[in-house]
Every structure is written in structure tokens, then in C-alpha cells.
Short mmCIF file of C-alpha atoms in Angstrom, two decimals:
data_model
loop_
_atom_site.label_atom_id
_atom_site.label_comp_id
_atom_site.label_asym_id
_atom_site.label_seq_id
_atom_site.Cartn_x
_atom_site.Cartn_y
_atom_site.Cartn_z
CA UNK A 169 21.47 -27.68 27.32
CA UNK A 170 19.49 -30.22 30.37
CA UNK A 171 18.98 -27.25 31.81
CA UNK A 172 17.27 -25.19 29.90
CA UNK A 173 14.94 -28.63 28.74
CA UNK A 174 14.27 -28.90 32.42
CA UNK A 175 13.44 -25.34 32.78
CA UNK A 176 11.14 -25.16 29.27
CA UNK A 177 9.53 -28.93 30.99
CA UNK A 178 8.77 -27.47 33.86
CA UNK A 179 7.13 -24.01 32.37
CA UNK A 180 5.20 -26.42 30.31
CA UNK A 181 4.11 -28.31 33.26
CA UNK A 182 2.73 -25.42 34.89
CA UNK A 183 1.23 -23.75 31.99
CA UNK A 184 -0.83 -27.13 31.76
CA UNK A 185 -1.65 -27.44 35.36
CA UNK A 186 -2.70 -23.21 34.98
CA UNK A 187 -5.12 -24.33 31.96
CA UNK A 188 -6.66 -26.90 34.27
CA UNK A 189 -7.93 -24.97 36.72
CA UNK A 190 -9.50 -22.21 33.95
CA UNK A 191 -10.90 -25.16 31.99
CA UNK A 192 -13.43 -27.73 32.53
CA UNK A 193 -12.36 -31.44 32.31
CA UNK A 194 -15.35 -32.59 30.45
CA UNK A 195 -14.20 -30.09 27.57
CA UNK A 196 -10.40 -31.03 28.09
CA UNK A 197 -10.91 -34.42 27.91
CA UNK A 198 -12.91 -34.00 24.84
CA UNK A 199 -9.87 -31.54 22.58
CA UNK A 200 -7.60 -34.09 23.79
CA UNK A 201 -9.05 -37.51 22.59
CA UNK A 202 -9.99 -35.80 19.11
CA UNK A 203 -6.82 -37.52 17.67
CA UNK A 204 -8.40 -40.58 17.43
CA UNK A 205 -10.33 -38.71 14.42
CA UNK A 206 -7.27 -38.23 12.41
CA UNK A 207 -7.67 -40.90 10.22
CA UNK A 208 -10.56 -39.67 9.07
CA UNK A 209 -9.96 -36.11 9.06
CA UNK A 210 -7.13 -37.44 6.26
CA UNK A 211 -9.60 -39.13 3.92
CA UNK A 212 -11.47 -35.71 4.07
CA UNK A 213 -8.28 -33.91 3.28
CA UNK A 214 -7.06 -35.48 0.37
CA UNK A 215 -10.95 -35.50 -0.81
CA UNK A 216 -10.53 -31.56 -0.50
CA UNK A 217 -7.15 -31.87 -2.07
CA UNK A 218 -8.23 -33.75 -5.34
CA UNK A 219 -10.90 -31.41 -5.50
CA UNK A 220 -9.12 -28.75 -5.64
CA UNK A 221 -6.32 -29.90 -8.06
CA UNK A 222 -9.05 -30.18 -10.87
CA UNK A 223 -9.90 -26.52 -11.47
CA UNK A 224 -11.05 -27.57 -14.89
CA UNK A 225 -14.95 -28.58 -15.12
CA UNK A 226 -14.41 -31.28 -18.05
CA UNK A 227 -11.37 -32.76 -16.43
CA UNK A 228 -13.37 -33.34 -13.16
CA UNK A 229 -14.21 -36.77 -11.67
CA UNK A 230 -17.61 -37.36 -11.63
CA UNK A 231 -17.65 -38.00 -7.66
CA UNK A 232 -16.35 -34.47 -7.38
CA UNK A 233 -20.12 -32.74 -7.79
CA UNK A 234 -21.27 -34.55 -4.53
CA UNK A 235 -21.09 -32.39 -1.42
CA UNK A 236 -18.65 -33.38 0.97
CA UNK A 237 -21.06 -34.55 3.96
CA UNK A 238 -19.34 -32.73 7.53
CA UNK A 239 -19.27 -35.92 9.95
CA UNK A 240 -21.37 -34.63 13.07
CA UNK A 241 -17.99 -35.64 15.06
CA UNK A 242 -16.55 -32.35 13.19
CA UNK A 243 -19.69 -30.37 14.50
CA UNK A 244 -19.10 -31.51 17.93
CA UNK A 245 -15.71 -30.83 17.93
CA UNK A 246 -15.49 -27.36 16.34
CA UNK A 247 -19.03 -26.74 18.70
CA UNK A 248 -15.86 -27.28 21.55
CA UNK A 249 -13.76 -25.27 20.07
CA UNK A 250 -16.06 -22.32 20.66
CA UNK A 251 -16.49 -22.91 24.32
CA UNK A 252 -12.82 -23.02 24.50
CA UNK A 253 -12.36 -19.66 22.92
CA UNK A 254 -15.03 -18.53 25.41
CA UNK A 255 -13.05 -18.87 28.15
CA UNK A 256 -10.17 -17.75 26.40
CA UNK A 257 -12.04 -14.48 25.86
CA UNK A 258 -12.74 -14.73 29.87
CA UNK A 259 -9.72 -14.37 30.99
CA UNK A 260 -8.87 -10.92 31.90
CA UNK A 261 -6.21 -8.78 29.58
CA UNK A 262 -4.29 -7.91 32.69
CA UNK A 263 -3.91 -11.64 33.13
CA UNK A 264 -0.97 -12.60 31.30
CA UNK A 265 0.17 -15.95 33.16
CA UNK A 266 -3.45 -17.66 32.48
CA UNK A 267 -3.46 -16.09 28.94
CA UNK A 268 0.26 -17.58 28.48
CA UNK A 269 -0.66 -20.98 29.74
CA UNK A 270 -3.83 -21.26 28.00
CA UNK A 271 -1.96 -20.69 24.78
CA UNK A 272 0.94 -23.17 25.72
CA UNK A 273 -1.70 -25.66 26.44
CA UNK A 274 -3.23 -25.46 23.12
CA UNK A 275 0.01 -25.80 21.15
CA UNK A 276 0.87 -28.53 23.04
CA UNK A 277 -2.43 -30.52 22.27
CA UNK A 278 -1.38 -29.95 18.83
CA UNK A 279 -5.57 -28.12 18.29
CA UNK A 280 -4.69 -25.42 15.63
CA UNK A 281 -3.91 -27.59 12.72
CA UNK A 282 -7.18 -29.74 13.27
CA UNK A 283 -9.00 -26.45 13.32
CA UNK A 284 -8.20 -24.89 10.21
CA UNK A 285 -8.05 -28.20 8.64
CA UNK A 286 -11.42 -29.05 9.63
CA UNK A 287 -12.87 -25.40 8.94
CA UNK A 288 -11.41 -25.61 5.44
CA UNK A 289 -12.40 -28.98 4.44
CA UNK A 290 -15.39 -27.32 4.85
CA UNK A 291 -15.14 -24.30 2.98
CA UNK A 292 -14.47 -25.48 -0.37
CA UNK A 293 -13.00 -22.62 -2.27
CA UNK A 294 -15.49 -22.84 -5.56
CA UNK A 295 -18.66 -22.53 -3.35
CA UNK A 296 -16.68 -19.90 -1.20
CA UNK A 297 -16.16 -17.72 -4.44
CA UNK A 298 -20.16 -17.00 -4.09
CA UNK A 299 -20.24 -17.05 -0.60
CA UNK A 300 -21.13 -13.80 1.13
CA UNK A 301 -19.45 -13.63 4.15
CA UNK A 302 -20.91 -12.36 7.26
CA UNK A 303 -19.94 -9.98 10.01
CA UNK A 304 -18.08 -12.66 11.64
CA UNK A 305 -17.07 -10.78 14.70
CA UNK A 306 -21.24 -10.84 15.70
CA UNK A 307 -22.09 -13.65 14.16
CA UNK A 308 -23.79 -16.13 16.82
CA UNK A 309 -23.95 -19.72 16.52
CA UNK A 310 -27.72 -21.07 15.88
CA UNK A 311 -29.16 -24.31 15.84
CA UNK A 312 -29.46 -24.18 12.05
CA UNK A 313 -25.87 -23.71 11.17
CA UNK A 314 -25.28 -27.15 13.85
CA UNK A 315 -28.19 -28.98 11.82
CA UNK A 316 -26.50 -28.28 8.67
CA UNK A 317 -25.82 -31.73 6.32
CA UNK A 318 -23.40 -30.56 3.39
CA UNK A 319 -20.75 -28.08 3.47
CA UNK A 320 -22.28 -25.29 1.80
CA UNK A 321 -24.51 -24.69 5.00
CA UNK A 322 -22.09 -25.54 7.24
CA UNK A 323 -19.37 -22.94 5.92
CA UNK A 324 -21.11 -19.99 8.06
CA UNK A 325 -19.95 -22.04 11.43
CA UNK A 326 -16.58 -22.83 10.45
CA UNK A 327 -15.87 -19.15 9.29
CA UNK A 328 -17.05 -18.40 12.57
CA UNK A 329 -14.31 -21.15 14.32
CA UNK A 330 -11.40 -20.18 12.45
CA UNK A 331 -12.42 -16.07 13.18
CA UNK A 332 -12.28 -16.44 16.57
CA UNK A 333 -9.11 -19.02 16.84
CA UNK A 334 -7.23 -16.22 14.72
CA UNK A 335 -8.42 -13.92 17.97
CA UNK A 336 -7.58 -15.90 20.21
CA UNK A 337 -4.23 -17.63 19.23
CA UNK A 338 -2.99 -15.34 16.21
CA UNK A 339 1.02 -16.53 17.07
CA UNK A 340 0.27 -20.01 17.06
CA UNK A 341 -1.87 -19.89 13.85
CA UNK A 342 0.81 -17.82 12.36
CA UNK A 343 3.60 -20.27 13.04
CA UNK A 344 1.35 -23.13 12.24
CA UNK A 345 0.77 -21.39 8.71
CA UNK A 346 4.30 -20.30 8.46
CA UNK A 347 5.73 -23.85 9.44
CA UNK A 348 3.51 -26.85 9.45
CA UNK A 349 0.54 -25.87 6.97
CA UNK A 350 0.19 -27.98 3.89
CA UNK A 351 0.87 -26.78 0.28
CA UNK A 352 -2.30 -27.24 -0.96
CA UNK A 353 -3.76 -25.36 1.96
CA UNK A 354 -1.51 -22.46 2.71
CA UNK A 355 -2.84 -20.38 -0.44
CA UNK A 356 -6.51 -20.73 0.80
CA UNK A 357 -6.00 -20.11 4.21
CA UNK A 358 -3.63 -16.97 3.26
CA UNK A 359 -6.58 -15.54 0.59
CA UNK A 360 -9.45 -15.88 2.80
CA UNK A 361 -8.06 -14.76 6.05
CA UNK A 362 -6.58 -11.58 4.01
CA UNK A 363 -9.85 -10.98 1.86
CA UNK A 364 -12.37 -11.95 5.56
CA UNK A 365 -10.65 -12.02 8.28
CA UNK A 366 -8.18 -9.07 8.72
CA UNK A 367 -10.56 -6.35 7.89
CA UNK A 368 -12.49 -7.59 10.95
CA UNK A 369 -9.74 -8.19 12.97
CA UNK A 370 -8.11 -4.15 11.84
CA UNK A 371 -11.56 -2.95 12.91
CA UNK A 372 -11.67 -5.36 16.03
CA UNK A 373 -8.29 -3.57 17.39
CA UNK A 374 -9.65 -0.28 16.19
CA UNK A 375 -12.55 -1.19 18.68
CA UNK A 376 -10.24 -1.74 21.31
CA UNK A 377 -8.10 1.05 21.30
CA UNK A 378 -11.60 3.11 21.27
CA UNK A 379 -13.27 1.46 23.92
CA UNK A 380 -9.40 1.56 26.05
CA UNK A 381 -9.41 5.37 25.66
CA UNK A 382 -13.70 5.84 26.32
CA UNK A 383 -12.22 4.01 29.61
CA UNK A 384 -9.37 6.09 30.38
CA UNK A 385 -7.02 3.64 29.74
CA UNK A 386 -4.03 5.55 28.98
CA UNK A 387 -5.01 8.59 31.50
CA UNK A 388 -4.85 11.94 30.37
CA UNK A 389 -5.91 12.78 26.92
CA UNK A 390 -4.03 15.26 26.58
CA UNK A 391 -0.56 13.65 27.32
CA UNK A 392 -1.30 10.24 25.64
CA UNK A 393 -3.72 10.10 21.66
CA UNK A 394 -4.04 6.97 19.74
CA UNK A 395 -5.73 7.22 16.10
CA UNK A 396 -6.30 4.03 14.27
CA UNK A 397 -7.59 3.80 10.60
CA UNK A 398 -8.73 0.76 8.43
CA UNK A 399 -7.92 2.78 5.58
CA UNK A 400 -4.32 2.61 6.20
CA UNK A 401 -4.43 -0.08 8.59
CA UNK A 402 -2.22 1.95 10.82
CA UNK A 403 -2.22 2.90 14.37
CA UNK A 404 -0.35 5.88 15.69
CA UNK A 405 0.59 6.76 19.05
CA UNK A 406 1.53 9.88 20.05
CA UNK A 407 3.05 10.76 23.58
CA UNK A 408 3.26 14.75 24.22
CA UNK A 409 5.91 16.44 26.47
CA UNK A 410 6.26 19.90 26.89
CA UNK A 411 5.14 20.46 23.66
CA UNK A 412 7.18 18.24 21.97
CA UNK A 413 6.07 14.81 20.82
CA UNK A 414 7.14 11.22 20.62
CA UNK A 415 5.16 9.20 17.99
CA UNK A 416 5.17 5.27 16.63
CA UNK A 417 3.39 3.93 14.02
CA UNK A 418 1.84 0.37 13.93
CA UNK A 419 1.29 -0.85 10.20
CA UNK A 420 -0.63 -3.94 10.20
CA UNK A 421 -0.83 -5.96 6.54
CA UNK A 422 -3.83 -7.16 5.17
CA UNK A 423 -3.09 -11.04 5.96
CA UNK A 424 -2.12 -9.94 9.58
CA UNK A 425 -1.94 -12.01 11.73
CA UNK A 426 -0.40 -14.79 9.48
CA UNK A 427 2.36 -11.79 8.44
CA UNK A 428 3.51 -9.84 11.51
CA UNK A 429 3.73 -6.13 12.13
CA UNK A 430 5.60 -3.16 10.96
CA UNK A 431 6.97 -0.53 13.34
CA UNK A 432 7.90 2.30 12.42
CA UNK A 433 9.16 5.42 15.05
CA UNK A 434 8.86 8.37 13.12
CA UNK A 435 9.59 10.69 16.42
CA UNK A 436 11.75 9.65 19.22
CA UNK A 437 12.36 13.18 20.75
CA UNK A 438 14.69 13.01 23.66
CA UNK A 439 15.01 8.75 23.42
CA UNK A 440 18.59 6.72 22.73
CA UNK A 441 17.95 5.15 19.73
CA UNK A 442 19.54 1.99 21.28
CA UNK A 443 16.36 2.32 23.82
CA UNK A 444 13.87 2.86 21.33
CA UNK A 445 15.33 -0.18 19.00
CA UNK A 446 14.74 -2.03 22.55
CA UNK A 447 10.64 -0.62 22.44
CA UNK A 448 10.62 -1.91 19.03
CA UNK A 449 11.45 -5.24 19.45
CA UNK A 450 9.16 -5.67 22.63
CA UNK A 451 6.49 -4.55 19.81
CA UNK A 452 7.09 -7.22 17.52
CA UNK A 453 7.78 -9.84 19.99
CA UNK A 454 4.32 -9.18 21.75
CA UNK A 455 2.96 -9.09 18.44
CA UNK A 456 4.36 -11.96 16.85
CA UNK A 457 4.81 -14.96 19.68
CA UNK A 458 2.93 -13.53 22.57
CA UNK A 459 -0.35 -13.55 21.02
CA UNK A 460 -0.72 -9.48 22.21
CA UNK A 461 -3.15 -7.19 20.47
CA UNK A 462 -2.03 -3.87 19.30
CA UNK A 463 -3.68 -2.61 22.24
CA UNK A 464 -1.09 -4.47 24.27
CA UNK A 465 1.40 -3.23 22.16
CA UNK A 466 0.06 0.17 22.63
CA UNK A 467 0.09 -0.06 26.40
CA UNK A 468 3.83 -1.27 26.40
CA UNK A 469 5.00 1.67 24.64
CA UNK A 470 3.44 4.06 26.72
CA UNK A 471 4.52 2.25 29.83
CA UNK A 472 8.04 2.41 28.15
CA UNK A 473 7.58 5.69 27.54
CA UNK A 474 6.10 6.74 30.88
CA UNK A 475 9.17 4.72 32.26
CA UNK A 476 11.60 7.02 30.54
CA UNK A 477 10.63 10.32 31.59
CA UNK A 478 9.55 8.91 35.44
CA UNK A 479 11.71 10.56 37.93
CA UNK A 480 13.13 13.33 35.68
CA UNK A 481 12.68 16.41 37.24
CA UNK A 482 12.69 19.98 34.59
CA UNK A 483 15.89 21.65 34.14
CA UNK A 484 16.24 23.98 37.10
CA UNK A 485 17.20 26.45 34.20
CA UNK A 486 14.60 26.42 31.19
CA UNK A 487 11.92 24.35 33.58
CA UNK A 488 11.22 21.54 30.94
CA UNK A 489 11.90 18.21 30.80
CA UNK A 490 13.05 18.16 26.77
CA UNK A 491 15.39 21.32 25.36
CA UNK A 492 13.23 22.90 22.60
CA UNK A 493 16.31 22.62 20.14
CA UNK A 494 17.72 19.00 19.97
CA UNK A 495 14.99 17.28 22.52
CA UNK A 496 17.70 16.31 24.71
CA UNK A 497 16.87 15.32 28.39
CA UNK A 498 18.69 17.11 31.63
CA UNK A 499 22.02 15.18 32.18
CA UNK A 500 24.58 16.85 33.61
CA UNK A 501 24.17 17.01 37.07
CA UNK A 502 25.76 19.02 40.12
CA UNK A 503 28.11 17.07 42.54
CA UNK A 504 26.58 19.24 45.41
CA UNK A 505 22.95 19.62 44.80
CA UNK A 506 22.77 16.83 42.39
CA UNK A 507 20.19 18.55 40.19
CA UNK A 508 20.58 17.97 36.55
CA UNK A 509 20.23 20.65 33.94
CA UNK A 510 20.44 20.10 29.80
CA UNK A 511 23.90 20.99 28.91
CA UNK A 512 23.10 23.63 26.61
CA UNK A 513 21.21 25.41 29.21
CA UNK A 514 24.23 25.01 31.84
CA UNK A 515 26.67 26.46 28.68
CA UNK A 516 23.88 29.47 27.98
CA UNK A 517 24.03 30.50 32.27
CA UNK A 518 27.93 30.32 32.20
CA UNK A 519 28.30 32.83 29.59
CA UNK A 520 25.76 35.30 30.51
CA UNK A 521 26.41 34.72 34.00
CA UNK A 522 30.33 34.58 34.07
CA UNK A 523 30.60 32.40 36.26
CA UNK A 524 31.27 28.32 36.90
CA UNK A 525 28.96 27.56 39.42
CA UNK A 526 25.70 25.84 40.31
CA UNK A 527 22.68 28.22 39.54
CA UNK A 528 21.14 26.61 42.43
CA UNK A 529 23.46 25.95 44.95
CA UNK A 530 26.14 28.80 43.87
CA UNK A 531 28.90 25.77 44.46
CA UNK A 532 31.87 25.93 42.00
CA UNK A 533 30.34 23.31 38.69
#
């Protein structure tokens, strides 16, 4: 058990030391001494929390009409949050050891819950009910939304903040909300992000996948199409081999990324299913602690994919990788020649050809 606490220390250590060199110490400094605002950031919770417990008008305290004033130590703060999730979103995709260690730092300054806290303090649910929300996604930052002085102005700029830490970190805000988010809060945070956030975040990985394939991320068209719908909120893959096709589908619920991912293979043509349980996992795993987007997860199973069928030459006999009939790969090989053939093709020449031996080599089988 030391052992694996030294191990987990030390990949800790490093992420940290990793997230130092991507971040500037000015900004560091500042996430990190933000605890000594807790105190207050409680007073401004349970002020959220009474006001929320008195849904009836005539039972409401008279102190509950005035606007909940954001401290400008809040604006600063979630103003830092931004620039963090800027570099976040500078990091290149390829770049999984900085994206890793950025995220490992940020759990372990403990910056999600004060956040969404903050945001929602913020975003008082009665005035959100009228609210129309904006295009997040291209919403920028002005100077009016940081000279705001009640909540009601100031809700644009923390829907903004908790958008893009949902981008950024969706495992970490999922486990926070899964684990650590208060009662009183884990409705709110659940409605909004389902009713706000996920349609833009659907149509941001729709984006993606668009812009990947405009790009020619996944090479030839032809071999490799991805379709994704908001509709649905689905996004199928489908990975062509001599005329036969592999296909998964991606089903991503509306509160996603707070609830993970369904996978579903509907064709796994010439795959062990024992493999393809193996491609499933590596889905969800990506998905739900690796903070992946579906591109990623896209990406994976074509490199999984690619993976399987790399090397495999076409059945000296039929000339295809897959048989037509059950999708089965070429197995059986020849001691001499050591080319492999699909078993039902090697049957087929035996009969016809009356004879046990290698259609290539002419060797006894």
C-alpha cells in the first residue's frame, strides 16, 4: 500500500511541477491564496441557501428582496479563473501529459467547488427563471459585466465561468457534483447545466468532430464517417472494410457531463467481443475521469480499430480481409508459407480442389 502512495505522491508532484511551467506564478499564486475567502464565501452561501428555502413570497424575510451585492474579490477571482481556462484551452489536444497535470493541479487546489459555488451564489434561481441565456460558447467578457454591482448583472459572467470550467474540467466537475456538492445546490447546478449548458457543449463536440474531419483528421473519407446530431445527441462512427462495416454509437444525456456516456456497439464485424468490451471501457474511462471529448473518444476507437486490422494481409483465397458471411478475419495459417486464410475459405478449396494442401505453397496443410 506505501507503494502505490509513493507512486500516486510522486505523479502528483510532477503533475504540479508540469502546471508550473504552463502557468504564470502571478496567477498561481493568486487561485491558491483564495482560501483565505472562505469564510466569506460561507456567509454568502447560507444567504443563497435561506433564500432559496423560502419559495413562498408571504413567508419571505424581508432582507430577502435586497440583491445579494458580488464582493469585487469574487470578480477578481472568477476574472482568474478565465485566464486559467485560457491556457487550458492552449494546450494542444495531442498534449495529454500537460492536459493531465493541469487537471491534477486544479483538483488538488481544491478550485472547482469555489467556482460553482461562487457562480451560483450569483445566479439566484428566481431571477434566473427570466433570465435569457446567451450563446455562452461566444460570449466575451466586457468591461460592463466586471462593473456590474448586484447579481442580476453579474449572472452573464458567471454563466460564462462555470461554461467554460465544464469545458475544461468536465471529470472533476462531475465528481465534485457527484461527491462533494451540497444538497441545496446539486438540484440547481444539475437543472441549469442540463437546460444551458449541454446543448452548447452537444453542439461544441459536434463542432469538433466537423472541424477534425474538414482537417482530415481521421484520413480517408471513405474508410472512416462520423455523423453527430443534437437531435439525438448521438455520435456514430462508422469504420468500412471491404464493404462491411464496424459502427459505435456515442449517446450523450442532456446533463452530460455531470452524467457520463452511453456506448453502445451496434456492429462489431470481425472483432472478439472480449476486445470490443476492452474499446468500450477505454470510451467511458476517457470520458468520465480523463476529461476527453468525444472527439478523443472518437480518435481512440479508430486507432483501436486501425490497430486491429494493421498487419492483416487478405485471404490469399477470397482476397479480403473480412469473409462476407460471418465477418470473420483470416486465422488459420500455413506452417510453411505462414499465410493465413479464413477457415471457411481453406474448407471451400479442399473440397473443390481435393486436395490438403497450401493453395500457395502446394505443401501438405
Amino acid at each position: 500500500m506505501k507503494i502505490f502512495e509513493d507512486v500516486e505522491r510522486a505523479e502528483r508532484q510532477r503533475d504540479i511541477e508540469i502546471a508550473c511551467r504552463i502557468l504564470p506564478v502571478q496567477l498561481r499564486s493568486y487561485l491558491e491564496s483564495f482560501k483565505s475567502f472562505k469564510d466569506l464565501l460561507k456567509f454568502r452561501i447560507m444567504r443563497d441557501y435561506n433564500t432559496c428555502m423560502h419559495n413562498d413570497e408571504d413567508l419571505m424575510p424581508e432582507d430577502t428582496d435586497e440583491e445579494v451585492l458580488p464582493c469585487i474579490e469574487e470578480k477578481i477571482f472568477l476574472l482568474a479563473c478565465l485566464l486559467l481556462m485560457d491556457f487550458v484551452a492552449s494546450v494542444d489536444d495531442s498534449d495529454d501529459l500537460a492536459k493531465g497535470a493541469l487537471s491534477s493541479y486544479v483538483s488538488h487546489i481544491r478550485l472547482i467547488p469555489m467556482i460553482v459555488e461562487i457562480c451560483f451564489v450569483n445566479m439566484q434561481e428566481k431571477q434566473l427563471n427570466k433570465f435569457k441565456v446567451p450563446n455562452l460558447s461566444a460570449m466575451v467578457v466586457s468591461e460592463m459585466d466586471l462593473a456590474a454591482e448586484d447579481s442580476k448583472d453579474m449572472m452573464p459572467f458567471c454563466m460564462k465561468v462555470f461554461y467554460q470550467t465544464v469545458e475544461a474540467f468536465p471529470a472533476l466537475v462531475r465528481h465534485w457534483w457527484s461527491h462533494d456538492c451540497r444538497r441545496g445546490l446539486n438540484g440547481r447546478v444539475s437543472r441549469f447545466t442540463e437546460e444551458h449548458v449541454g446543448p452548447m457543449i452537444m453542439q461544441r463536440e459536434i463542432d469538433k468532430i466537423r472541424e477534425a474531419e474538414a482537417n482530415g483528421k481521421w484520413g480517408d473519407t471513405s474508410e472512416m464517417t462520423v455523423r453527430g446530431s443534437k437531435v439525438s445527441r448521438e455520435v456514430t462512427a462508422t469504420y468500412m472494410k471491404d464493404e462491411c462495416s464496424l459502427e459505435v454509437v456515442i449517446k450523450v444525456p442532456a446533463s452530460y457531463p455531470l452524467a457520463n456516456v452511453e456506448v453502445n456497439c451496434t456492429r462489431r464485424l470481425g472483432v472478439a467481443e472480449g476486445r470490443w468490451r476492452r474499446w468500450v471501457l477505454q470510451i467511458v474511462t476517457l470520458l468520465g475521469t480523463q476529461d476527453g471529448s468525444v472527439l478523443d473518444a472518437v480518435l481512440l476507437w479508430k486507432q483501436n480499430v486501425d490497430r486491429e486490422f494493421e498487419g492483416v494481409d487478405p485471404c490469399p483465397i477470397c482476397f479480403s480481409i473480412l469473409y462476407p458471411k460471418d465477418h470473420a478475419l483470416p486465422t488459420l495459417p500455413c506452417k510453411t508459407c505462414q499465410n493465413k486464410f479464413h477457415s471457411a475459405c481453406l474448407y471451400k478449396w479442399f473440397h473443390t480442389s481435393r486436395k490438403n494442401k497450401c493453395p500457395l505453397c502446394q505443401q501438405p496443410f
